[in-house]
PDB file of C-alpha atoms in Angstrom:
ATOM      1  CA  UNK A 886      -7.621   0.021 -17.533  1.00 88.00           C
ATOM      2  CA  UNK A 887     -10.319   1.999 -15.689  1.00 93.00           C
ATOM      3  CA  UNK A 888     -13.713   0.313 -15.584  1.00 94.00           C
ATOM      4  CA  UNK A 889     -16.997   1.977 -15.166  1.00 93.00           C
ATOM      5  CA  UNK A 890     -17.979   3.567 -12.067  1.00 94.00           C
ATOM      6  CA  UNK A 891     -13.996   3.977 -10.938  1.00 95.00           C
ATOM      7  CA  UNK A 892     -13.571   7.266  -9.177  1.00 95.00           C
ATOM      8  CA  UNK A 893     -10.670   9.097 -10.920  1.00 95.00           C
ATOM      9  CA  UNK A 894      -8.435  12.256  -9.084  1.00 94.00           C
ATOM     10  CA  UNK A 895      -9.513  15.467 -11.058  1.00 94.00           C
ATOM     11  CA  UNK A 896      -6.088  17.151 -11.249  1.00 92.00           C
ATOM     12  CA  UNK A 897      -6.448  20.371 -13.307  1.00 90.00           C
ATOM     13  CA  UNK A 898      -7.629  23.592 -11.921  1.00 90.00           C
ATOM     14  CA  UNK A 899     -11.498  23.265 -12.626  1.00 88.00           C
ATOM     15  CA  UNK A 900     -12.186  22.925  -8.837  1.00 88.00           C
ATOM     16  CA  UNK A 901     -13.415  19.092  -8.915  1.00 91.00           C
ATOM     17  CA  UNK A 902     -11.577  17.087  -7.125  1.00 92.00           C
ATOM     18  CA  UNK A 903     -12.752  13.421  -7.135  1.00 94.00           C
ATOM     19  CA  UNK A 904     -15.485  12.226 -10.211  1.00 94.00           C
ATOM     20  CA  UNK A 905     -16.543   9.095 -11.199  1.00 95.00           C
ATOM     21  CA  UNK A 906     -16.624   7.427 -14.323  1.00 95.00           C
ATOM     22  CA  UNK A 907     -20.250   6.848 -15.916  1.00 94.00           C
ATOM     23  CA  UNK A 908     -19.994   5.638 -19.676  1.00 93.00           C
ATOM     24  CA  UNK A 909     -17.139   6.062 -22.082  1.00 94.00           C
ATOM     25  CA  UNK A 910     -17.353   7.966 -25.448  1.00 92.00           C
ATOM     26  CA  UNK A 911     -15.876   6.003 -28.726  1.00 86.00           C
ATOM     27  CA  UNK A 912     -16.554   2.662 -27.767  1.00 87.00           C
ATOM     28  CA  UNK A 913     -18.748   0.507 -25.835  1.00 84.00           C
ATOM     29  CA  UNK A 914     -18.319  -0.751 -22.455  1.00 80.00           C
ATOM     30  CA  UNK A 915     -15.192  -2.705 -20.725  1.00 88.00           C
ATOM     31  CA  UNK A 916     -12.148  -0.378 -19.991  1.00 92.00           C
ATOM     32  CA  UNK A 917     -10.712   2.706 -20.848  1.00 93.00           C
ATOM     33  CA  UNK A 918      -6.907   3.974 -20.866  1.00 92.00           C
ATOM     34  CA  UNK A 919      -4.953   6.852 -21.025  1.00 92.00           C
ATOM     35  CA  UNK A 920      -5.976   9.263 -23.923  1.00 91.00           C
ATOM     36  CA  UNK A 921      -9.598   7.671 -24.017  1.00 92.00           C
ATOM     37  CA  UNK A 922     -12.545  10.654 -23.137  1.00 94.00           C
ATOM     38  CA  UNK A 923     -14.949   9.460 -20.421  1.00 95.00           C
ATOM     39  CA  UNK A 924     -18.713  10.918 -19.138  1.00 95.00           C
ATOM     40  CA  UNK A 925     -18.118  11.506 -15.612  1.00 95.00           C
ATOM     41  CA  UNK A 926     -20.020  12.287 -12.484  1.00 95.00           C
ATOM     42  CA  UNK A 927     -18.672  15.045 -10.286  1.00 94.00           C
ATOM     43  CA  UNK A 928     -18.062  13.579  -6.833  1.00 92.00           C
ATOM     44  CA  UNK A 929     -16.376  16.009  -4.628  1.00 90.00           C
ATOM     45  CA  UNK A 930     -15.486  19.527  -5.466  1.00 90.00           C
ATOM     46  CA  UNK A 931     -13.580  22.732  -3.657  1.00 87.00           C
ATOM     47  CA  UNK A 932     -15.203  25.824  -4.954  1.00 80.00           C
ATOM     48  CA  UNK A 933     -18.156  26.725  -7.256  1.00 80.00           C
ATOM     49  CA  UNK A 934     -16.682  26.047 -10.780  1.00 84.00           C
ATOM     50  CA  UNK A 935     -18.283  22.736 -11.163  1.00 86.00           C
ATOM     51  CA  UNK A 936     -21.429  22.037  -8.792  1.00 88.00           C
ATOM     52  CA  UNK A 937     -20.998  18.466  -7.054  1.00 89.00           C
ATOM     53  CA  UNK A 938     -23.325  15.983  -9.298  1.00 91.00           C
ATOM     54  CA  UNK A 939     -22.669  17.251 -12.379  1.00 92.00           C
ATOM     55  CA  UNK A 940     -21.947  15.183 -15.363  1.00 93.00           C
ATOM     56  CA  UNK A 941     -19.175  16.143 -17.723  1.00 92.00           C
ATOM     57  CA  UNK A 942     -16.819  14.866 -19.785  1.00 94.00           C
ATOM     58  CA  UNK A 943     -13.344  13.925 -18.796  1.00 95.00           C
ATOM     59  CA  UNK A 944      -9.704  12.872 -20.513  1.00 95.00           C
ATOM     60  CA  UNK A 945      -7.713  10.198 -18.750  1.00 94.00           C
ATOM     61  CA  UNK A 946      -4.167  11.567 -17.735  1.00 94.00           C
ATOM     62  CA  UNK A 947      -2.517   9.038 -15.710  1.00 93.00           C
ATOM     63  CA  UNK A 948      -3.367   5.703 -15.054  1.00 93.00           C
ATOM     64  CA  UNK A 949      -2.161   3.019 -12.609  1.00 94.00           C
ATOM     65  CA  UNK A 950      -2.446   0.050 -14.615  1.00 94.00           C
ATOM     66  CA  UNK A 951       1.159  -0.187 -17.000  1.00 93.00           C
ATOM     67  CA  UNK A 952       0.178   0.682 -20.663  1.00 91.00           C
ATOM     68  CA  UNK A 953       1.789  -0.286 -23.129  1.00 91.00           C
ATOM     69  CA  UNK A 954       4.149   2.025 -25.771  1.00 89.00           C
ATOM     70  CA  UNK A 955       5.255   1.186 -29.414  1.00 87.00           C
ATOM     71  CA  UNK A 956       8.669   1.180 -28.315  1.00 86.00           C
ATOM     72  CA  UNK A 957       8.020  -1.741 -26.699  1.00 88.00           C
ATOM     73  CA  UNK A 958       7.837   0.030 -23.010  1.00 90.00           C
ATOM     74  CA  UNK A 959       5.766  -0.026 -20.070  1.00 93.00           C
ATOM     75  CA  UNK A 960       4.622   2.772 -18.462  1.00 93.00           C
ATOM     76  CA  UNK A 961       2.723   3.147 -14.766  1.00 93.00           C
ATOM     77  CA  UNK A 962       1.507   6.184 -12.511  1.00 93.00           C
ATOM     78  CA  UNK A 963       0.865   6.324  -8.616  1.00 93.00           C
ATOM     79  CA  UNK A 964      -2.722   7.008  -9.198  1.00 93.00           C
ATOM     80  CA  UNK A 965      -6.132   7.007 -11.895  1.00 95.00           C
ATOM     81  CA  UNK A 966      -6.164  10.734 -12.823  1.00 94.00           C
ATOM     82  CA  UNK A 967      -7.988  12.877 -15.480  1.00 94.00           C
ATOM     83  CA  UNK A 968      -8.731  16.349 -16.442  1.00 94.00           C
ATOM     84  CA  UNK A 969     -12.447  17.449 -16.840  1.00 94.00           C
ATOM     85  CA  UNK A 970     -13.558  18.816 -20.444  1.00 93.00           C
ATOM     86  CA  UNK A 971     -16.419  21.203 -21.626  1.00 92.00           C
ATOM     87  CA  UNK A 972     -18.864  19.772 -23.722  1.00 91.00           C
ATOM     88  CA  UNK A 973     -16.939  20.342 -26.860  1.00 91.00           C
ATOM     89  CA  UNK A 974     -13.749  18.525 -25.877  1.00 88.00           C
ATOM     90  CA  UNK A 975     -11.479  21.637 -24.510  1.00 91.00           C
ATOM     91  CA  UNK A 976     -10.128  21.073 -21.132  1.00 92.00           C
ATOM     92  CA  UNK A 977     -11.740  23.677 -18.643  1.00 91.00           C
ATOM     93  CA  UNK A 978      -9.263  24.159 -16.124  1.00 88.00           C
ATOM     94  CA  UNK A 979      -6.012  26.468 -16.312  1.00 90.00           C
ATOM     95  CA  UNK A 980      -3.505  24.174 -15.487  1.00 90.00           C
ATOM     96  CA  UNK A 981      -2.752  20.429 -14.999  1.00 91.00           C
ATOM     97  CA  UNK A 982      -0.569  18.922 -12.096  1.00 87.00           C
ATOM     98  CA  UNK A 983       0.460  16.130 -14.086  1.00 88.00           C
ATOM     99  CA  UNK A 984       3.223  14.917 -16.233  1.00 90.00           C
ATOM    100  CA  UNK A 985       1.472  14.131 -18.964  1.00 90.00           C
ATOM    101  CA  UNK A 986       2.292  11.330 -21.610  1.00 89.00           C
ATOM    102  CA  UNK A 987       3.595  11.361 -25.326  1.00 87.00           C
ATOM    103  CA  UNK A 988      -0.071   9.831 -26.107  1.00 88.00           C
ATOM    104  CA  UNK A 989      -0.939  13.687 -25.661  1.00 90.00           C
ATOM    105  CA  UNK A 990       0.831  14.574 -29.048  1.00 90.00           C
ATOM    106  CA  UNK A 991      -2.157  14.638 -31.289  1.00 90.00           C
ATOM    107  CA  UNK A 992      -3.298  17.911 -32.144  1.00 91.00           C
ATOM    108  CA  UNK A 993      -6.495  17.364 -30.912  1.00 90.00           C
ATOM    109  CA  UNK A 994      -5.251  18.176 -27.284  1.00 91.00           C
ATOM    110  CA  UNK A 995      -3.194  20.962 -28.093  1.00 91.00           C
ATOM    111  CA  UNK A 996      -4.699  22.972 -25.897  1.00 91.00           C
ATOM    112  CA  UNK A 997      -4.633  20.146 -22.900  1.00 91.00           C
ATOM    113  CA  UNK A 998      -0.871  20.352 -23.617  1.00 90.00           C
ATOM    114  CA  UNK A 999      -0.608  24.531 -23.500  1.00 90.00           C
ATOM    115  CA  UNK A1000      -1.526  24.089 -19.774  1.00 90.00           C
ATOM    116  CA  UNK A1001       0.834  21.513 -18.660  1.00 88.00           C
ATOM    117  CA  UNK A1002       4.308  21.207 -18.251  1.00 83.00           C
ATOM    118  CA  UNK A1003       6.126  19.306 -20.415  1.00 79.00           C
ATOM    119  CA  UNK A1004       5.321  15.509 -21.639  1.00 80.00           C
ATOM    120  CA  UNK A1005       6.904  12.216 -20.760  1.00 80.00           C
TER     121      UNK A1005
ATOM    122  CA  UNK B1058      15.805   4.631 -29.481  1.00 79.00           C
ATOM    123  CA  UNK B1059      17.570   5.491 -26.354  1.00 84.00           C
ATOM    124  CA  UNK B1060      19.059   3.283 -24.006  1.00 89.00           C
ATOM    125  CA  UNK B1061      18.285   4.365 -20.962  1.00 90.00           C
ATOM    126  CA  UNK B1062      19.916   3.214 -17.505  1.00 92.00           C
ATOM    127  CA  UNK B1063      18.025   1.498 -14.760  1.00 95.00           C
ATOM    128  CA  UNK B1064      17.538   3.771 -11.876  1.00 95.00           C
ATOM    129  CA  UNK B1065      18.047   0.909  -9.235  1.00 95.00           C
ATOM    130  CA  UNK B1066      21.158  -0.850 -10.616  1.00 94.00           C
ATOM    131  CA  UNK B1067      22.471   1.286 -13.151  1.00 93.00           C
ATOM    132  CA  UNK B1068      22.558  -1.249 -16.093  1.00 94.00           C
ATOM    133  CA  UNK B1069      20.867   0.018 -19.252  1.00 93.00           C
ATOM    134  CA  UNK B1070      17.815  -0.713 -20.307  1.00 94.00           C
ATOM    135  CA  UNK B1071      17.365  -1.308 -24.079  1.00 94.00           C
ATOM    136  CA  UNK B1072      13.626  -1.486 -25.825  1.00 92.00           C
ATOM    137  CA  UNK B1073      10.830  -3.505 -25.002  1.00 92.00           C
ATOM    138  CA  UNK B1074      12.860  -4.173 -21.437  1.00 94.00           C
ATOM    139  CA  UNK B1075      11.075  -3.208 -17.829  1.00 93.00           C
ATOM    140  CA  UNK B1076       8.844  -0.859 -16.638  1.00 94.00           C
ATOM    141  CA  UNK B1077       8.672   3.201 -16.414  1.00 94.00           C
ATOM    142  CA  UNK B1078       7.184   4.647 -12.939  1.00 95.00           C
ATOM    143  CA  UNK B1079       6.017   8.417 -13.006  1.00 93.00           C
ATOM    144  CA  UNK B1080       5.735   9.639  -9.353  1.00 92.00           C
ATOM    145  CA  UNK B1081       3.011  12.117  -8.457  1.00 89.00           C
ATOM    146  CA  UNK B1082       5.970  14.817  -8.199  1.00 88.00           C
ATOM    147  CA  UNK B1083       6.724  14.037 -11.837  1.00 87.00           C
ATOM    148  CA  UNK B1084       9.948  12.025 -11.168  1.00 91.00           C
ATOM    149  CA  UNK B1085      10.620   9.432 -13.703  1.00 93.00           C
ATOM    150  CA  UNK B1086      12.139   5.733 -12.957  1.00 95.00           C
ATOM    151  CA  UNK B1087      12.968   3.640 -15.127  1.00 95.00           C
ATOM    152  CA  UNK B1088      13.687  -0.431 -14.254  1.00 96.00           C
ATOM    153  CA  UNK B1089      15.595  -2.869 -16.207  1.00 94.00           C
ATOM    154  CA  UNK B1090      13.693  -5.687 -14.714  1.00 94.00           C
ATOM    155  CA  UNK B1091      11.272  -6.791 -11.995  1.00 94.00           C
ATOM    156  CA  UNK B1092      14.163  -7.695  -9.413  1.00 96.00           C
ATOM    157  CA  UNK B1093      15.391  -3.502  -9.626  1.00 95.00           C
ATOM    158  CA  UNK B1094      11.427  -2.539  -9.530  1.00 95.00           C
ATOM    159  CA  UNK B1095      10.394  -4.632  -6.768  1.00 96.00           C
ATOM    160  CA  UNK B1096      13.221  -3.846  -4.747  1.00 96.00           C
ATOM    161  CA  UNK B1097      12.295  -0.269  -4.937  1.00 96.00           C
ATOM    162  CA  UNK B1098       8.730  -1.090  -4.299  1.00 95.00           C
ATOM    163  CA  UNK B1099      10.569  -2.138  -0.819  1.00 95.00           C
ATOM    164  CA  UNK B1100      11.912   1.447  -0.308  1.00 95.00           C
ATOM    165  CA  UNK B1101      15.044  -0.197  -0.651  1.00 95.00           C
ATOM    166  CA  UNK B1102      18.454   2.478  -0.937  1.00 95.00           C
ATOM    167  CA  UNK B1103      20.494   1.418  -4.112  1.00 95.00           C
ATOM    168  CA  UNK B1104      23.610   2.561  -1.979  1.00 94.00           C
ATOM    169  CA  UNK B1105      22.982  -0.096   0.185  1.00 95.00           C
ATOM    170  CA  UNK B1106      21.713  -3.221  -1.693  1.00 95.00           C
ATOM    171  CA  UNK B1107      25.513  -4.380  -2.211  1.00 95.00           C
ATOM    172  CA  UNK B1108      25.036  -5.856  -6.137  1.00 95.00           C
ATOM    173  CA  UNK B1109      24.266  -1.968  -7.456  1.00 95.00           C
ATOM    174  CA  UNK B1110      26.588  -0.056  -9.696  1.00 94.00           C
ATOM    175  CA  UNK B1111      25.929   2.547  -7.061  1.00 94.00           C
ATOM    176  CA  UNK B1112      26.744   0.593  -3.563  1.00 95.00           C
ATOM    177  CA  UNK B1113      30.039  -0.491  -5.487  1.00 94.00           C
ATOM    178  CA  UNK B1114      30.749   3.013  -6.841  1.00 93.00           C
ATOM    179  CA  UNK B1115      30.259   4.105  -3.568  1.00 93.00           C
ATOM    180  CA  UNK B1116      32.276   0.927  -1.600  1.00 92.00           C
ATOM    181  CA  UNK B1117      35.505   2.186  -4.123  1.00 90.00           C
ATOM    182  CA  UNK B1118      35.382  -1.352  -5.736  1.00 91.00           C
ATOM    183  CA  UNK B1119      34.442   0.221  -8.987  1.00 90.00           C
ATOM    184  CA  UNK B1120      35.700   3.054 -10.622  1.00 89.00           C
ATOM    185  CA  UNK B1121      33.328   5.919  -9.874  1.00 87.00           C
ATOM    186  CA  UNK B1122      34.988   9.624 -11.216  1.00 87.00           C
ATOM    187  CA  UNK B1123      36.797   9.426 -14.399  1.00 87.00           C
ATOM    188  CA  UNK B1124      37.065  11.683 -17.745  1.00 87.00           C
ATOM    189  CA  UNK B1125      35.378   8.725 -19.723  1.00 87.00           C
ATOM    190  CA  UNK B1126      32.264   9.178 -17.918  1.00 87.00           C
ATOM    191  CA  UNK B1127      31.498  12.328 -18.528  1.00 85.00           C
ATOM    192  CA  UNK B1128      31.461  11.561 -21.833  1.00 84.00           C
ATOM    193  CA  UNK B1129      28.276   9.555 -21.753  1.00 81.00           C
ATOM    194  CA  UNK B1130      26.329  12.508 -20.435  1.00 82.00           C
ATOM    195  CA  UNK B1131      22.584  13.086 -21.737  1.00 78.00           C
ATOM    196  CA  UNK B1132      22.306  15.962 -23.994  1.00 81.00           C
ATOM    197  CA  UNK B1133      18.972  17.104 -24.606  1.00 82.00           C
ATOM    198  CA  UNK B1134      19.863  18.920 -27.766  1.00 87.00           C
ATOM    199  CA  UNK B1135      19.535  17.479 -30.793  1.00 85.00           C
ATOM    200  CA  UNK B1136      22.231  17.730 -33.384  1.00 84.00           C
ATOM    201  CA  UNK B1137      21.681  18.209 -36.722  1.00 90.00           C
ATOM    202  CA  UNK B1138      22.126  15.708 -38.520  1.00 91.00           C
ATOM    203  CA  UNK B1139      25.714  15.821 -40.119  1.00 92.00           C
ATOM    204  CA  UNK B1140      27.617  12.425 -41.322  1.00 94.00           C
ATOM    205  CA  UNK B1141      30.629  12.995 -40.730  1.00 94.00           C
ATOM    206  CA  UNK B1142      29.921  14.260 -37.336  1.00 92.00           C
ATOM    207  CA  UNK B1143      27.952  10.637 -36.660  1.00 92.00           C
ATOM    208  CA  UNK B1144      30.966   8.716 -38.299  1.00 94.00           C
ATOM    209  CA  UNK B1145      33.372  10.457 -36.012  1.00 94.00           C
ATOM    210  CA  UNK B1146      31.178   9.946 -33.018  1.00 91.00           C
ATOM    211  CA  UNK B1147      30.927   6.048 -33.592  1.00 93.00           C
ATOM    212  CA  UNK B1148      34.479   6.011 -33.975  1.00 94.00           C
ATOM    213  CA  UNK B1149      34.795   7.792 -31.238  1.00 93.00           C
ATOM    214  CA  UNK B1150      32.206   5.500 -29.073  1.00 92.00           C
ATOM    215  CA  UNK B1151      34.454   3.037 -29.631  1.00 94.00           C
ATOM    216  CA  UNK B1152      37.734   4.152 -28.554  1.00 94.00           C
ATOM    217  CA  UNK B1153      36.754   5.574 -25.182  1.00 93.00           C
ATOM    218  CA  UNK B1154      34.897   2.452 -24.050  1.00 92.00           C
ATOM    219  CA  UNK B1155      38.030   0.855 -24.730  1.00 94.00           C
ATOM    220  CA  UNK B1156      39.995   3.182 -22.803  1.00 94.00           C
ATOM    221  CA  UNK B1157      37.215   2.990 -20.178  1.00 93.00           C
ATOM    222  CA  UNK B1158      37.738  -0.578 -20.244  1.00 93.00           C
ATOM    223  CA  UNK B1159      41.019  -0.731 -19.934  1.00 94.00           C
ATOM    224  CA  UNK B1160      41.255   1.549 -16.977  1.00 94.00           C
ATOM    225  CA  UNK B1161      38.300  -0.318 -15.127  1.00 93.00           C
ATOM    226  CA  UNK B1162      39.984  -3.213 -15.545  1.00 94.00           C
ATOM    227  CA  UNK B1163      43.240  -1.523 -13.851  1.00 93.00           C
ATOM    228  CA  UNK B1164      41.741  -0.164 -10.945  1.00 92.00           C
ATOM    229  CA  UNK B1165      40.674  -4.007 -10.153  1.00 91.00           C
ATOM    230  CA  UNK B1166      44.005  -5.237 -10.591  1.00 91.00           C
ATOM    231  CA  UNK B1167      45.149  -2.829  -8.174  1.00 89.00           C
ATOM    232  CA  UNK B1168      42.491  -3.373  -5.872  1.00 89.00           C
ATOM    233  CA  UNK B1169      43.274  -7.210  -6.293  1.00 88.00           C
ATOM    234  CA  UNK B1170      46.877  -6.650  -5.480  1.00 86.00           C
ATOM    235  CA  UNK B1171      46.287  -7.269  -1.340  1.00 85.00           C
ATOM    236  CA  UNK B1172      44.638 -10.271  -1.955  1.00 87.00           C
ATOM    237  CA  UNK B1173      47.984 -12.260  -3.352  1.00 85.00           C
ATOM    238  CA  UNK B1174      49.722 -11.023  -0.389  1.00 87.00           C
ATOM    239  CA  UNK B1175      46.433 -11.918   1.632  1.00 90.00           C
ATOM    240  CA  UNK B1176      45.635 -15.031   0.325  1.00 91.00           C
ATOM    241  CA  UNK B1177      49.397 -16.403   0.572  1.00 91.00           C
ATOM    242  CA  UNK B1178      49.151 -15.944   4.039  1.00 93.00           C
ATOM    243  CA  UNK B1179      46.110 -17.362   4.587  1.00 93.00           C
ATOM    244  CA  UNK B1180      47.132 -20.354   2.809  1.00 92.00           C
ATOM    245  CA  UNK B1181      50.223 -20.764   5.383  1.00 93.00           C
ATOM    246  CA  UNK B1182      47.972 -20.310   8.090  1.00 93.00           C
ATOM    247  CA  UNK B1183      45.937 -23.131   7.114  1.00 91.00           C
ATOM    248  CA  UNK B1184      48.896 -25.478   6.051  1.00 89.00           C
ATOM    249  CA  UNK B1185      50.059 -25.266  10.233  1.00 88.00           C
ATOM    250  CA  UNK B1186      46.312 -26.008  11.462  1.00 89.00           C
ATOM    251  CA  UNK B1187      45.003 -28.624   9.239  1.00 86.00           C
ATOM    252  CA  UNK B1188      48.557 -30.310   8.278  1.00 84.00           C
ATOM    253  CA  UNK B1189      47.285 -33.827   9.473  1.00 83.00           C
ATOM    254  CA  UNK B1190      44.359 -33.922   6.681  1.00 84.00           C
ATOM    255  CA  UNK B1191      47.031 -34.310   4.302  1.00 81.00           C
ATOM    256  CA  UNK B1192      49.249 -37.763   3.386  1.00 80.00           C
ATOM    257  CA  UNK B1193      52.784 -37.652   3.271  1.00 84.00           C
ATOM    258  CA  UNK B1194      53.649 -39.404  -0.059  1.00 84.00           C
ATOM    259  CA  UNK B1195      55.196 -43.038   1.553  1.00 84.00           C
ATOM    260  CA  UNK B1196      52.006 -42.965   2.976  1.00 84.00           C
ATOM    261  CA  UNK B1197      49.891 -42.877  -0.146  1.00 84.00           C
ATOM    262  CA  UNK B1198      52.429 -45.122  -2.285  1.00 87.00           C
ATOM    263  CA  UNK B1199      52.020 -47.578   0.627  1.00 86.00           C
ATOM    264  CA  UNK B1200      47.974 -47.507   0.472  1.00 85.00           C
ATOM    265  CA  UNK B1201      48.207 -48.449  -3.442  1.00 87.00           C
ATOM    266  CA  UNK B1202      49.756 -51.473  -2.363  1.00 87.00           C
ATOM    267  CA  UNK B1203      47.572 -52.573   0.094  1.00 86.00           C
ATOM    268  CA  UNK B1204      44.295 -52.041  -2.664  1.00 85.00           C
ATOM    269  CA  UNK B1205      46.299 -54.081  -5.431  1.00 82.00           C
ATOM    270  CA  UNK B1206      46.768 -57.140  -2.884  1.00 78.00           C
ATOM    271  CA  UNK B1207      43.000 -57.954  -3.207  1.00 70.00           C
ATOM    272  CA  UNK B1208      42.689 -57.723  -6.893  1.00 63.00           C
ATOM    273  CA  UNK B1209      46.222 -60.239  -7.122  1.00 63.00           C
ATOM    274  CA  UNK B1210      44.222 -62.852  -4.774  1.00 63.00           C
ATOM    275  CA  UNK B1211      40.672 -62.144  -6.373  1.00 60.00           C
ATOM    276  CA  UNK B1212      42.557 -63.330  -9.463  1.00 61.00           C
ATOM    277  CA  UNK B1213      44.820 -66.913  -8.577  1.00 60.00           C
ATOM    278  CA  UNK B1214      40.778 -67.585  -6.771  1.00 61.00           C
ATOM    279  CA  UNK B1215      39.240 -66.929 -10.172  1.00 61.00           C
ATOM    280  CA  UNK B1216      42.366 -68.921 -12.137  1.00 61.00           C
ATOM    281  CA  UNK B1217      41.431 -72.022 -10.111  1.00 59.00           C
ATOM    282  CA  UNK B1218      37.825 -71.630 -10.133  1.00 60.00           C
ATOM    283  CA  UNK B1219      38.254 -71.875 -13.980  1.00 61.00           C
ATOM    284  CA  UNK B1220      40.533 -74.279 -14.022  1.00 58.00           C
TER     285      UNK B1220
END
């Protein structure tokens, strides 16, 4: 449940570390959750891979607020987290420090899954 | 569908029950309910909060090492799928709990045995101390009498009234 202009932890290996959420792509206003593609605003970055300001978009990973499963669970993370994406939806960085969730299964983040671990 | 067990008090957790925490480190917990959650919110130990299957595994009030056990391990292969092999498995499901039962329930008893001996004693102890709450028999049979004298008088004063 991440709200407009929430600052998210960038945790893949594109060398931004903190960005802030500026719209949301696929539908209008209110919240987004994990698995929903956000525009985001580079806040704070280590390195020259993505200048500080930039807008991109982004892929929520983890979220703090306990979504909900089929299966009838709850789920809940330590933090708001996402992983910055080119233009075209492919996840720039090289790897993710994240455990991400079964919500990742699609095929259309195949490669978001390639660079992580395993999924939860 | 897997029922999982709750990390805090080891009781299992069956669908659309409590809440899954990922850790940054990528540790999964899994709660039965709020009271297990909350409590580890606290930083509380399990090995210490005394109504845990793990404070009383550890304690020796429960039995904690025993070939049933290892039985329920988690195997992260997946069978294939053969029917027999799932007949003979529910079969067998049954059986060992029953035998895990059965030698829970044993390890209590034996446990339990002290506390006849224990509890005899105490018992004696208390019958010396406190031997002046209780009414020697004459004593009762002679305070029945005095509470059916009233009722006799209450009713001659009622005969006459009527009369």
């Amino acid at each position: 449940m991440i709200p407009k202009y929430s600052f998210l932890k960038v945790i893949d290996t594109s060398g931004a570390r903190v960005a802030q959420v500026i719209g949301f792509y696929g539908h209008q206003g209110g919240y987004a959750s994990i698995g929903d593609v956000v525009k985001v605003v580079v806040k704070e970055t280590r390195g020259e891979k993505t200048p500080e300001g930039s807008m991109r978009k982004a892929v929520i990973v983890e979220q703090k607020y306990p979504f909900h499963r089929k299966n009838g669970s709850y789920v809940q993370y330590t933090r708001n987290a996402a992983a910055l994406l080119s233009e075209k939806g492919q996840p720039i960085g090289s790897r993710i420090k994240s455990l991400l969730s079964v919500e990742f299964v699609k095929p259309r983040w195949a490669k978001l899954r390639s660079i992580s671990k395993r999924l939860f | 569908m897997r029922v999982e067990k709750c990390w805090f008090c080891s009781s299992s957790i069956y669908p659309g029950h409590g809440i899954t925490f990922v850790r940054n480190d990528a540790t999964v917990f899994r709660f039965c309910r709020g009271k297990c959650h909350k409590n580890f919110k606290m930083k509380r130990n399990p090995r210490k909060v005394k109504w845990t299957k793990a404070y009383r595994k550890l304690a020796g009030k429960e039995l904690a090492e025993d070939a049933t056990f290892e039985m329920e391990k988690r195997r992260n292969r997946p069978e294939k799928y053969d029917r027999e092999l799932v007949g003979k498995t529910l079969k067998a499901i049954e059986k060992i709990s029953e035998i895990r039962q059965k030698r829970q329930d044993r390890y209590y008893e034996k446990r339990m045995q002290k506390a006849k001996k224990q509890q005899l004693q105490a018992d004696k102890v208390q019958l010396e101390k406190e031997v002046h709450l209780i009414k020697a028999p004459a004593g009762i049979r002679a305070e029945k009498e005095k509470l059916k004298e009233p009722v006799r008088q209450a009713d001659t004063s009622k005969d006459a009234m009527e009369e």
